[in-house]
Amino acid sequence: MIPAAFDYEVAESVEHALGLLAADPDAKVLAGGHSLVPALKLRIARPSKLVDIGRLSDLAYVRDAGSQVAIGALTRHVDVQGDPLLQEHCPIVSMTAGKVGDPQVRHRGTIGGSVAHGDPASDLPSVMRALDAEFVIVGAGGERTVGAGDFFTGVFQTAVGHGELLTEIRVPKLGDTTGWSYLKYHRRAQDWATVGVAAIVHRDNGTATSASVSLTNMGGTPLRASAVEAAIAAGSSPAEAAVHAADDTEPSTDTAASAEFRRHLARVLTERALTQARA
Amino acid sequence: MHPVTMTVNEVRHELELEPRDLLVHVLREQLSLTGTNVGCDTSSCGACTVLLDGQSVKSCTLLGVQADGATITTIEGLATGGELHPVQQAFHDHHALQCGYCTPGMVMAAVSLIGNREAGDRDSIRAGLEGNLCRCTGYHNIVEAIAEVAGSTS
């Protein structure tokens, strides 16, 4: 499969990239290309121009930012997976990065590209939603920070607008009393998640006192399972709370699963994730 | 057209590429390195795996222009002085191929896996090959071949 023709420019800096994007409303940003190139080949995406930010090495980093860990948008999955700071302070992110695609994909794909693509079946967006991560977006008007609840706006849609660039993702440091789990069901090793569940649990002596739960592929964006979270806060067990996992969700029916099976998976995986995170 | 310089199997090439030219097509059609196969063409099967700056990548999912300045190794670049690379020799010794279509990608993925010290045991090897499909389902001997080269403990 051959992409439709497009122009191509290498961005030399963030400012250069913003200028190139502003000059062409049909231009798209190319990072690792592991979401965009397949879409180009299928001609689902037919941009007039690609602005390649893949050489902006100053956007590839993981840094201590006080109560948060800051991850540069161009950090590749393999580097997120192996980063000692994330492994210590927010291991759900490094562990999940290691479950994206396969080794070849993780050698090229970037965390910024993954979240900015906004695929509802993608793992990292759901983890970011459970963590209440923050997203730093720059544009001609300067820099703004958007919370995960406002970042994912629809299927393949995010708060990153035309002429803007996602530059950084900030995740909270999880303390000793916070447990975590990300579980996904898929039929084959490298498949997208049929359903996934990210759980962050604050615990006290083996009891969950509060939880943040996000569902992958149960709607057009990662969805917080607020009924589950309310049940945990009210003292329910993981099994009792997980009954509500599919409340207010809109899973689709496709070749991987029916909507009914997805609702079942959401309940099963939520119970397991809460139990694992509580331990 | 964009000027692109890449070193492939230790030979430097100065190319003029259309931005939409995929790396696998550059390798096969412009450089006549047809050892790298196109399988699924959707970054699932791994038949097109090559090393880019030492790391395994799927060349059907990279634009040639993204490889500007890169060092690339294909299956043709592994043997030196008429001697098979240890992974190639182990695939031969263990009969780790049937139809052979996936083999160049399997070998390149294995070289990357061993180089990254991610082949310590057979479970790690199986997990590390999740991006490479063998439709003859000859996985057992492939894993055995890689385990021999990596000196896997279990």
CSV table of C-alpha atoms in Angstrom, one decimal:
chain,number,residue,atom,x,y,z
A,1,MET,CA,0.0,0.0,0.0
A,2,ILE,CA,1.4,3.4,-1.0
A,3,PRO,CA,0.3,6.6,0.7
A,4,ALA,CA,-1.1,9.4,-1.4
A,5,ALA,CA,1.5,12.1,-2.2
A,6,PHE,CA,2.3,14.7,0.4
A,7,ASP,CA,4.9,17.4,1.1
A,8,TYR,CA,7.4,16.8,3.8
A,9,GLU,CA,9.4,19.2,6.0
A,10,VAL,CA,11.7,18.4,8.9
A,11,ALA,CA,11.1,20.7,11.9
A,12,GLU,CA,14.3,22.1,13.4
A,13,SER,CA,12.7,23.3,16.6
A,14,VAL,CA,9.2,23.5,18.3
A,15,GLU,CA,8.9,27.1,17.0
A,16,HIS,CA,9.8,26.0,13.4
A,17,ALA,CA,7.2,23.1,13.7
A,18,LEU,CA,4.5,25.6,14.9
A,19,GLY,CA,5.3,27.9,12.0
A,20,LEU,CA,5.1,25.1,9.4
A,21,LEU,CA,1.8,23.9,10.9
A,22,ALA,CA,0.3,27.4,11.0
A,23,ALA,CA,1.2,27.9,7.3
A,24,ASP,CA,-0.8,24.8,6.2
A,25,PRO,CA,-4.1,23.9,7.8
A,26,ASP,CA,-4.0,20.4,6.2
A,27,ALA,CA,-0.5,19.6,7.5
A,28,LYS,CA,-0.1,16.8,10.1
A,29,VAL,CA,2.6,16.2,12.7
A,30,LEU,CA,4.8,13.1,12.2
A,31,ALA,CA,6.5,11.8,15.3
A,32,GLY,CA,7.4,8.1,15.4
A,33,GLY,CA,4.8,7.5,12.7
A,34,HIS,CA,3.4,4.3,14.1
A,35,SER,CA,-0.2,5.5,14.1
A,36,LEU,CA,0.1,7.9,11.2
A,37,VAL,CA,2.0,5.9,8.6
A,38,PRO,CA,-0.5,3.0,8.7
A,39,ALA,CA,-3.3,5.5,8.3
A,40,LEU,CA,-1.5,7.1,5.4
A,41,LYS,CA,-1.0,3.8,3.7
A,42,LEU,CA,-4.7,3.0,4.0
A,43,ARG,CA,-5.3,6.6,2.7
A,44,ILE,CA,-7.6,7.2,5.7
A,45,ALA,CA,-5.3,10.1,6.3
A,46,ARG,CA,-4.4,12.3,3.3
A,47,PRO,CA,-2.6,15.3,4.7
A,48,SER,CA,-1.1,17.9,2.3
A,49,LYS,CA,2.1,18.0,4.3
A,50,LEU,CA,3.9,16.1,7.1
A,51,VAL,CA,5.8,18.1,9.6
A,52,ASP,CA,8.4,15.7,11.0
A,53,ILE,CA,9.2,16.4,14.6
A,54,GLY,CA,11.1,13.1,14.9
A,55,ARG,CA,14.4,14.8,15.1
A,56,LEU,CA,13.6,17.2,18.0
A,57,SER,CA,15.6,15.3,20.5
A,58,ASP,CA,15.0,17.9,23.2
A,59,LEU,CA,11.4,16.6,23.3
A,60,ALA,CA,12.6,13.1,24.4
A,61,TYR,CA,13.1,13.0,28.1
A,62,VAL,CA,11.8,11.9,31.5
A,63,ARG,CA,12.3,14.4,34.3
A,64,ASP,CA,11.5,14.8,37.9
A,65,ALA,CA,9.0,17.6,38.3
A,66,GLY,CA,8.3,17.7,42.0
A,67,SER,CA,5.1,15.9,42.7
A,68,GLN,CA,5.0,14.8,39.1
A,69,VAL,CA,7.1,13.1,36.5
A,70,ALA,CA,7.3,15.0,33.2
A,71,ILE,CA,7.6,13.0,30.0
A,72,GLY,CA,8.7,14.6,26.7
A,73,ALA,CA,6.2,13.9,24.0
A,74,LEU,CA,8.8,12.4,21.7
A,75,THR,CA,10.0,9.8,24.2
A,76,ARG,CA,9.8,6.4,22.6
A,77,HIS,CA,7.8,3.6,24.2
A,78,VAL,CA,10.9,1.5,24.8
A,79,ASP,CA,12.5,4.4,26.7
A,80,VAL,CA,9.3,5.0,28.8
A,81,GLN,CA,9.3,1.3,29.5
A,82,GLY,CA,12.9,1.3,30.8
A,83,ASP,CA,13.0,4.6,32.5
A,84,PRO,CA,14.1,4.3,36.2
A,85,LEU,CA,12.3,7.4,37.4
A,86,LEU,CA,8.9,6.2,36.0
A,87,GLN,CA,9.6,2.7,37.2
A,88,GLU,CA,10.1,4.1,40.7
A,89,HIS,CA,7.3,6.7,40.9
A,90,CYS,CA,4.7,5.8,38.3
A,91,PRO,CA,5.3,2.2,37.2
A,92,ILE,CA,1.8,1.8,35.6
A,93,VAL,CA,3.1,4.1,32.8
A,94,SER,CA,6.4,2.2,32.2
A,95,MET,CA,4.7,-1.2,32.5
A,96,THR,CA,1.9,-0.2,30.0
A,97,ALA,CA,4.4,1.3,27.6
A,98,GLY,CA,6.0,-2.1,27.5
A,99,LYS,CA,2.6,-3.6,26.4
A,100,VAL,CA,2.1,-1.3,23.4
A,101,GLY,CA,2.4,-3.1,20.1
A,102,ASP,CA,5.5,-5.2,19.8
A,103,PRO,CA,9.3,-4.5,20.2
A,104,GLN,CA,9.6,-3.1,16.7
A,105,VAL,CA,6.7,-0.7,17.3
A,106,ARG,CA,8.1,0.3,20.8
A,107,HIS,CA,11.4,1.1,19.2
A,108,ARG,CA,9.8,3.8,17.0
A,109,GLY,CA,6.4,4.8,18.5
A,110,THR,CA,6.3,7.7,20.9
A,111,ILE,CA,4.1,8.4,24.0
A,112,GLY,CA,3.1,11.8,22.6
A,113,GLY,CA,2.1,10.3,19.3
A,114,SER,CA,0.1,7.6,21.0
A,115,VAL,CA,-2.0,9.9,23.2
A,116,ALA,CA,-2.4,12.6,20.5
A,117,HIS,CA,-3.7,10.0,18.1
A,118,GLY,CA,-6.7,9.5,20.5
A,119,ASP,CA,-7.5,5.9,19.6
A,120,PRO,CA,-10.1,4.6,22.0
A,121,ALA,CA,-8.5,1.1,21.9
A,122,SER,CA,-5.1,2.4,22.8
A,123,ASP,CA,-3.6,1.6,26.3
A,124,LEU,CA,-1.7,4.7,27.3
A,125,PRO,CA,-4.6,7.2,26.9
A,126,SER,CA,-6.7,5.1,29.4
A,127,VAL,CA,-3.8,5.0,31.9
A,128,MET,CA,-3.4,8.8,31.5
A,129,ARG,CA,-7.2,9.2,32.2
A,130,ALA,CA,-6.9,7.1,35.4
A,131,LEU,CA,-3.9,9.1,36.5
A,132,ASP,CA,-5.5,12.5,35.8
A,133,ALA,CA,-2.3,13.2,33.8
A,134,GLU,CA,-1.7,16.7,32.4
A,135,PHE,CA,-0.9,17.5,28.8
A,136,VAL,CA,1.2,20.5,27.8
A,137,ILE,CA,0.1,21.9,24.4
A,138,VAL,CA,1.9,24.8,22.7
A,139,GLY,CA,0.6,27.0,19.9
A,140,ALA,CA,1.0,30.4,18.4
A,141,GLY,CA,-0.7,31.9,21.5
A,142,GLY,CA,1.7,30.2,24.0
A,143,GLU,CA,1.5,27.2,26.2
A,144,ARG,CA,-1.5,25.7,28.0
A,145,THR,CA,-2.0,22.7,30.2
A,146,VAL,CA,-5.0,20.4,29.7
A,147,GLY,CA,-6.2,17.7,32.1
A,148,ALA,CA,-6.9,14.2,30.9
A,149,GLY,CA,-10.6,14.7,31.4
A,150,ASP,CA,-10.6,17.4,28.8
A,151,PHE,CA,-7.8,16.1,26.5
A,152,PHE,CA,-9.6,13.1,24.9
A,153,THR,CA,-12.5,14.6,23.1
A,154,GLY,CA,-13.7,11.9,20.7
A,155,VAL,CA,-12.7,9.0,18.5
A,156,PHE,CA,-9.2,10.0,17.1
A,157,GLN,CA,-9.8,13.5,18.5
A,158,THR,CA,-8.0,15.4,21.3
A,159,ALA,CA,-7.7,18.9,22.6
A,160,VAL,CA,-4.6,19.4,20.4
A,161,GLY,CA,-5.9,21.9,17.8
A,162,HIS,CA,-4.7,22.9,14.3
A,163,GLY,CA,-1.4,24.6,14.5
A,164,GLU,CA,-0.7,23.2,18.0
A,165,LEU,CA,1.8,20.6,19.3
A,166,LEU,CA,1.7,18.4,22.3
A,167,THR,CA,5.1,18.7,24.0
A,168,GLU,CA,4.9,17.1,27.4
A,169,ILE,CA,2.8,14.7,29.5
A,170,ARG,CA,2.9,15.0,33.3
A,171,VAL,CA,1.9,12.1,35.5
A,172,PRO,CA,1.6,12.1,39.3
A,173,LYS,CA,4.1,10.3,41.5
A,174,LEU,CA,2.3,7.5,43.2
A,175,GLY,CA,3.2,7.1,46.9
A,176,ASP,CA,3.6,3.9,48.9
A,177,THR,CA,-0.1,3.7,49.8
A,178,THR,CA,-1.1,3.8,46.1
A,179,GLY,CA,-1.6,0.6,44.1
A,180,TRP,CA,-2.1,0.3,40.4
A,181,SER,CA,-3.0,-2.2,37.7
A,182,TYR,CA,-3.6,-2.1,34.0
A,183,LEU,CA,-5.2,-5.2,32.5
A,184,LYS,CA,-6.3,-5.8,28.9
A,185,TYR,CA,-8.0,-8.5,27.0
A,186,HIS,CA,-7.0,-9.3,23.5
A,187,ARG,CA,-7.2,-12.4,21.4
A,188,ARG,CA,-3.7,-12.2,19.9
A,189,ALA,CA,-0.5,-10.9,21.5
A,190,GLN,CA,-0.2,-7.8,19.4
A,191,ASP,CA,-3.9,-6.9,19.0
A,192,TRP,CA,-5.4,-3.7,20.3
A,193,ALA,CA,-7.2,-4.0,23.6
A,194,THR,CA,-10.7,-5.5,23.1
A,195,VAL,CA,-11.3,-3.9,26.5
A,196,GLY,CA,-8.7,-2.6,29.0
A,197,VAL,CA,-9.0,-1.4,32.6
A,198,ALA,CA,-6.6,1.0,34.4
A,199,ALA,CA,-7.0,1.2,38.2
A,200,ILE,CA,-5.2,3.4,40.7
A,201,VAL,CA,-6.2,2.5,44.2
A,202,HIS,CA,-5.4,4.4,47.4
A,203,ARG,CA,-5.3,1.8,50.2
A,204,ASP,CA,-5.1,1.5,53.9
A,205,ASN,CA,-4.1,-1.9,55.4
A,206,GLY,CA,-5.2,-3.8,52.4
A,207,THR,CA,-8.5,-2.0,52.0
A,208,ALA,CA,-9.2,0.3,49.1
A,209,THR,CA,-10.3,3.7,50.4
A,210,SER,CA,-10.6,5.4,47.0
A,211,ALA,CA,-10.0,4.5,43.4
A,212,SER,CA,-9.6,5.9,39.9
A,213,VAL,CA,-10.7,3.5,37.2
A,214,SER,CA,-10.5,4.1,33.4
A,215,LEU,CA,-11.9,1.9,30.7
A,216,THR,CA,-10.2,1.3,27.3
A,217,ASN,CA,-12.4,0.8,24.3
A,218,MET,CA,-15.7,1.1,26.1
A,219,GLY,CA,-16.6,4.3,24.2
A,220,GLY,CA,-15.2,6.9,21.9
A,221,THR,CA,-12.6,8.1,24.5
A,222,PRO,CA,-11.1,6.5,27.6
A,223,LEU,CA,-14.0,6.6,30.2
A,224,ARG,CA,-13.8,6.9,33.9
A,225,ALA,CA,-15.9,4.3,35.6
A,226,SER,CA,-17.4,6.8,38.1
A,227,ALA,CA,-20.0,4.4,39.5
A,228,VAL,CA,-17.2,2.0,40.4
A,229,GLU,CA,-15.2,4.7,42.0
A,230,ALA,CA,-18.2,5.9,44.0
A,231,ALA,CA,-18.8,2.3,45.2
A,232,ILE,CA,-15.2,1.9,46.3
A,233,ALA,CA,-15.3,5.2,48.1
A,234,ALA,CA,-18.5,4.0,49.9
A,235,GLY,CA,-16.7,0.8,51.1
A,236,SER,CA,-17.7,-1.8,48.5
A,237,SER,CA,-15.4,-4.7,47.7
A,238,PRO,CA,-13.8,-4.9,44.2
A,239,ALA,CA,-16.4,-7.6,43.3
A,240,GLU,CA,-19.3,-5.4,44.4
A,241,ALA,CA,-17.9,-2.3,42.8
A,242,ALA,CA,-17.1,-4.0,39.5
A,243,VAL,CA,-20.7,-4.8,38.9
A,244,HIS,CA,-21.1,-1.1,37.8
A,245,ALA,CA,-18.1,-1.1,35.4
A,246,ALA,CA,-20.2,-1.0,32.3
A,247,ASP,CA,-22.6,1.7,33.6
A,248,ASP,CA,-22.9,4.6,31.2
A,249,THR,CA,-20.5,3.1,28.6
A,250,GLU,CA,-21.2,2.8,24.9
A,251,PRO,CA,-19.0,-0.1,23.7
A,252,SER,CA,-19.2,-0.9,20.0
A,253,THR,CA,-19.7,-4.2,18.3
A,254,ASP,CA,-17.0,-5.2,15.8
A,255,THR,CA,-15.1,-8.2,14.6
A,256,ALA,CA,-13.2,-8.5,17.9
A,257,ALA,CA,-16.2,-8.5,20.3
A,258,SER,CA,-19.9,-7.7,20.7
A,259,ALA,CA,-20.9,-4.8,22.9
A,260,GLU,CA,-22.4,-7.3,25.3
A,261,PHE,CA,-19.1,-9.2,25.6
A,262,ARG,CA,-17.2,-5.9,26.1
A,263,ARG,CA,-19.5,-5.0,29.0
A,264,HIS,CA,-18.8,-8.5,30.5
A,265,LEU,CA,-15.1,-8.0,30.0
A,266,ALA,CA,-15.2,-4.5,31.7
A,267,ARG,CA,-16.8,-6.0,34.8
A,268,VAL,CA,-14.4,-9.0,35.0
A,269,LEU,CA,-11.3,-6.9,34.3
A,270,THR,CA,-12.3,-4.2,36.7
A,271,GLU,CA,-12.7,-6.6,39.6
A,272,ARG,CA,-9.3,-8.1,38.8
A,273,ALA,CA,-7.6,-4.8,38.4
A,274,LEU,CA,-9.0,-3.4,41.6
A,275,THR,CA,-8.0,-6.6,43.4
A,276,GLN,CA,-4.5,-6.4,42.0
A,277,ALA,CA,-4.1,-2.7,42.8
A,278,ARG,CA,-5.4,-3.1,46.3
A,279,ALA,CA,-2.9,-5.9,47.2
B,1,MET,CA,12.0,14.9,-4.1
B,2,HIS,CA,14.0,14.9,-0.9
B,3,PRO,CA,17.7,14.2,-0.6
B,4,VAL,CA,18.3,11.3,1.8
B,5,THR,CA,21.6,9.8,2.9
B,6,MET,CA,21.6,6.4,4.6
B,7,THR,CA,24.2,3.7,5.3
B,8,VAL,CA,22.8,0.3,4.4
B,9,ASN,CA,24.9,-2.8,5.2
B,10,GLU,CA,28.0,-0.5,5.6
B,11,VAL,CA,27.5,1.1,2.1
B,12,ARG,CA,26.6,4.8,2.1
B,13,HIS,CA,23.8,5.8,-0.3
B,14,GLU,CA,22.7,9.2,-1.4
B,15,LEU,CA,19.2,9.0,-2.7
B,16,GLU,CA,16.4,11.2,-3.9
B,17,LEU,CA,13.1,10.1,-2.4
B,18,GLU,CA,9.5,11.0,-2.6
B,19,PRO,CA,8.3,11.6,0.9
B,20,ARG,CA,5.8,8.8,0.6
B,21,ASP,CA,8.4,6.2,-0.4
B,22,LEU,CA,8.3,3.5,2.3
B,23,LEU,CA,11.7,2.3,3.6
B,24,VAL,CA,10.9,-1.3,2.6
B,25,HIS,CA,10.4,-0.2,-1.0
B,26,VAL,CA,13.5,1.9,-1.0
B,27,LEU,CA,15.5,-1.1,0.2
B,28,ARG,CA,13.9,-3.5,-2.2
B,29,GLU,CA,13.4,-1.5,-5.4
B,30,GLN,CA,16.0,1.2,-5.3
B,31,LEU,CA,18.8,-0.7,-3.6
B,32,SER,CA,17.8,-4.1,-4.9
B,33,LEU,CA,18.0,-5.6,-1.4
B,34,THR,CA,15.1,-8.0,-1.9
B,35,GLY,CA,15.9,-10.2,1.2
B,36,THR,CA,13.6,-8.0,3.2
B,37,ASN,CA,10.1,-9.2,2.5
B,38,VAL,CA,6.7,-7.4,2.5
B,39,GLY,CA,4.3,-9.6,4.3
B,40,CYS,CA,1.1,-8.1,5.7
B,41,ASP,CA,2.0,-4.5,4.8
B,42,THR,CA,0.2,-3.4,8.0
B,43,SER,CA,3.0,-3.5,10.6
B,44,SER,CA,1.6,-6.8,12.1
B,45,CYS,CA,3.7,-9.6,10.6
B,46,GLY,CA,7.3,-8.4,11.0
B,47,ALA,CA,8.5,-9.9,7.7
B,48,CYS,CA,9.9,-6.5,6.8
B,49,THR,CA,12.0,-6.2,10.0
B,50,VAL,CA,15.4,-4.5,9.6
B,51,LEU,CA,17.7,-2.9,12.1
B,52,LEU,CA,17.7,0.9,12.2
B,53,ASP,CA,20.6,2.2,14.3
B,54,GLY,CA,20.8,-1.3,15.8
B,55,GLN,CA,17.1,-1.6,16.8
B,56,SER,CA,14.5,-3.8,15.1
B,57,VAL,CA,11.9,-1.8,13.2
B,58,LYS,CA,9.2,-2.6,10.6
B,59,SER,CA,10.4,-1.1,7.4
B,60,CYS,CA,6.8,-1.1,5.9
B,61,THR,CA,5.8,1.5,8.6
B,62,LEU,CA,8.7,3.9,8.2
B,63,LEU,CA,9.1,6.5,5.5
B,64,GLY,CA,12.4,6.5,3.7
B,65,VAL,CA,12.9,10.2,4.6
B,66,GLN,CA,12.6,9.2,8.3
B,67,ALA,CA,15.7,7.1,7.9
B,68,ASP,CA,17.8,10.1,6.6
B,69,GLY,CA,21.2,9.8,8.3
B,70,ALA,CA,20.4,6.4,9.8
B,71,THR,CA,22.5,3.2,9.7
B,72,ILE,CA,20.5,0.2,8.5
B,73,THR,CA,21.2,-3.5,8.5
B,74,THR,CA,19.2,-5.9,6.4
B,75,ILE,CA,19.4,-9.7,6.2
B,76,GLU,CA,22.0,-9.3,3.4
B,77,GLY,CA,24.3,-7.4,5.8
B,78,LEU,CA,24.6,-10.1,8.5
B,79,ALA,CA,27.0,-12.6,7.0
B,80,THR,CA,30.6,-11.5,6.9
B,81,GLY,CA,33.3,-13.0,4.7
B,82,GLY,CA,31.1,-15.8,3.6
B,83,GLU,CA,30.4,-16.9,7.2
B,84,LEU,CA,26.8,-16.9,8.3
B,85,HIS,CA,25.9,-14.7,11.3
B,86,PRO,CA,25.5,-16.9,14.4
B,87,VAL,CA,21.7,-16.4,14.3
B,88,GLN,CA,21.6,-17.4,10.7
B,89,GLN,CA,23.7,-20.5,11.4
B,90,ALA,CA,21.5,-21.4,14.4
B,91,PHE,CA,18.3,-21.1,12.2
B,92,HIS,CA,20.0,-23.5,9.8
B,93,ASP,CA,21.1,-25.9,12.4
B,94,HIS,CA,17.7,-26.1,14.1
B,95,HIS,CA,15.7,-26.2,10.9
B,96,ALA,CA,14.0,-23.0,12.2
B,97,LEU,CA,12.2,-22.3,8.9
B,98,GLN,CA,9.7,-24.0,6.7
B,99,CYS,CA,8.5,-21.8,3.8
B,100,GLY,CA,11.1,-19.2,4.8
B,101,TYR,CA,9.0,-16.1,4.1
B,102,CYS,CA,9.1,-14.8,7.7
B,103,THR,CA,12.7,-15.8,8.1
B,104,PRO,CA,14.6,-12.6,7.3
B,105,GLY,CA,12.3,-10.7,9.7
B,106,MET,CA,12.6,-13.4,12.4
B,107,VAL,CA,16.4,-13.3,12.1
B,108,MET,CA,16.6,-9.5,12.3
B,109,ALA,CA,14.2,-9.4,15.2
B,110,ALA,CA,16.2,-12.1,17.0
B,111,VAL,CA,19.5,-10.2,16.4
B,112,SER,CA,17.9,-7.1,18.0
B,113,LEU,CA,16.5,-9.1,20.9
B,114,ILE,CA,19.8,-10.8,21.7
B,115,GLY,CA,21.7,-7.5,21.3
B,116,ASN,CA,19.3,-5.9,23.9
B,117,ARG,CA,19.8,-8.9,26.3
B,118,GLU,CA,16.1,-9.6,26.1
B,119,ALA,CA,16.5,-13.3,25.3
B,120,GLY,CA,17.5,-14.6,28.7
B,121,ASP,CA,15.0,-17.5,28.7
B,122,ARG,CA,12.5,-19.0,26.3
B,123,ASP,CA,9.5,-17.1,27.7
B,124,SER,CA,11.4,-13.8,27.0
B,125,ILE,CA,12.2,-15.0,23.5
B,126,ARG,CA,8.5,-15.8,22.8
B,127,ALA,CA,7.4,-12.5,24.2
B,128,GLY,CA,10.1,-10.7,22.2
B,129,LEU,CA,8.9,-12.3,18.9
B,130,GLU,CA,5.3,-11.1,19.4
B,131,GLY,CA,5.8,-8.8,16.4
B,132,ASN,CA,6.8,-11.6,14.0
B,133,LEU,CA,4.3,-14.1,12.6
B,134,CYS,CA,5.2,-17.5,11.1
B,135,ARG,CA,2.2,-18.8,9.3
B,136,CYS,CA,3.9,-22.3,9.0
B,137,THR,CA,3.7,-22.1,12.8
B,138,GLY,CA,7.3,-23.1,13.1
B,139,TYR,CA,7.9,-21.2,16.3
B,140,HIS,CA,9.3,-24.0,18.4
B,141,ASN,CA,12.5,-24.4,16.4
B,142,ILE,CA,12.8,-20.6,15.9
B,143,VAL,CA,12.8,-20.2,19.7
B,144,GLU,CA,15.4,-23.0,20.1
B,145,ALA,CA,17.7,-21.4,17.5
B,146,ILE,CA,17.6,-18.1,19.3
B,147,ALA,CA,18.0,-19.7,22.7
B,148,GLU,CA,21.2,-21.4,21.6
B,149,VAL,CA,22.8,-18.2,20.4
B,150,ALA,CA,21.6,-16.2,23.4
B,151,GLY,CA,22.8,-18.9,25.8
B,152,SER,CA,19.3,-18.8,27.4
B,153,THR,CA,19.1,-20.3,30.8
B,154,SER,CA,15.7,-21.9,30.6
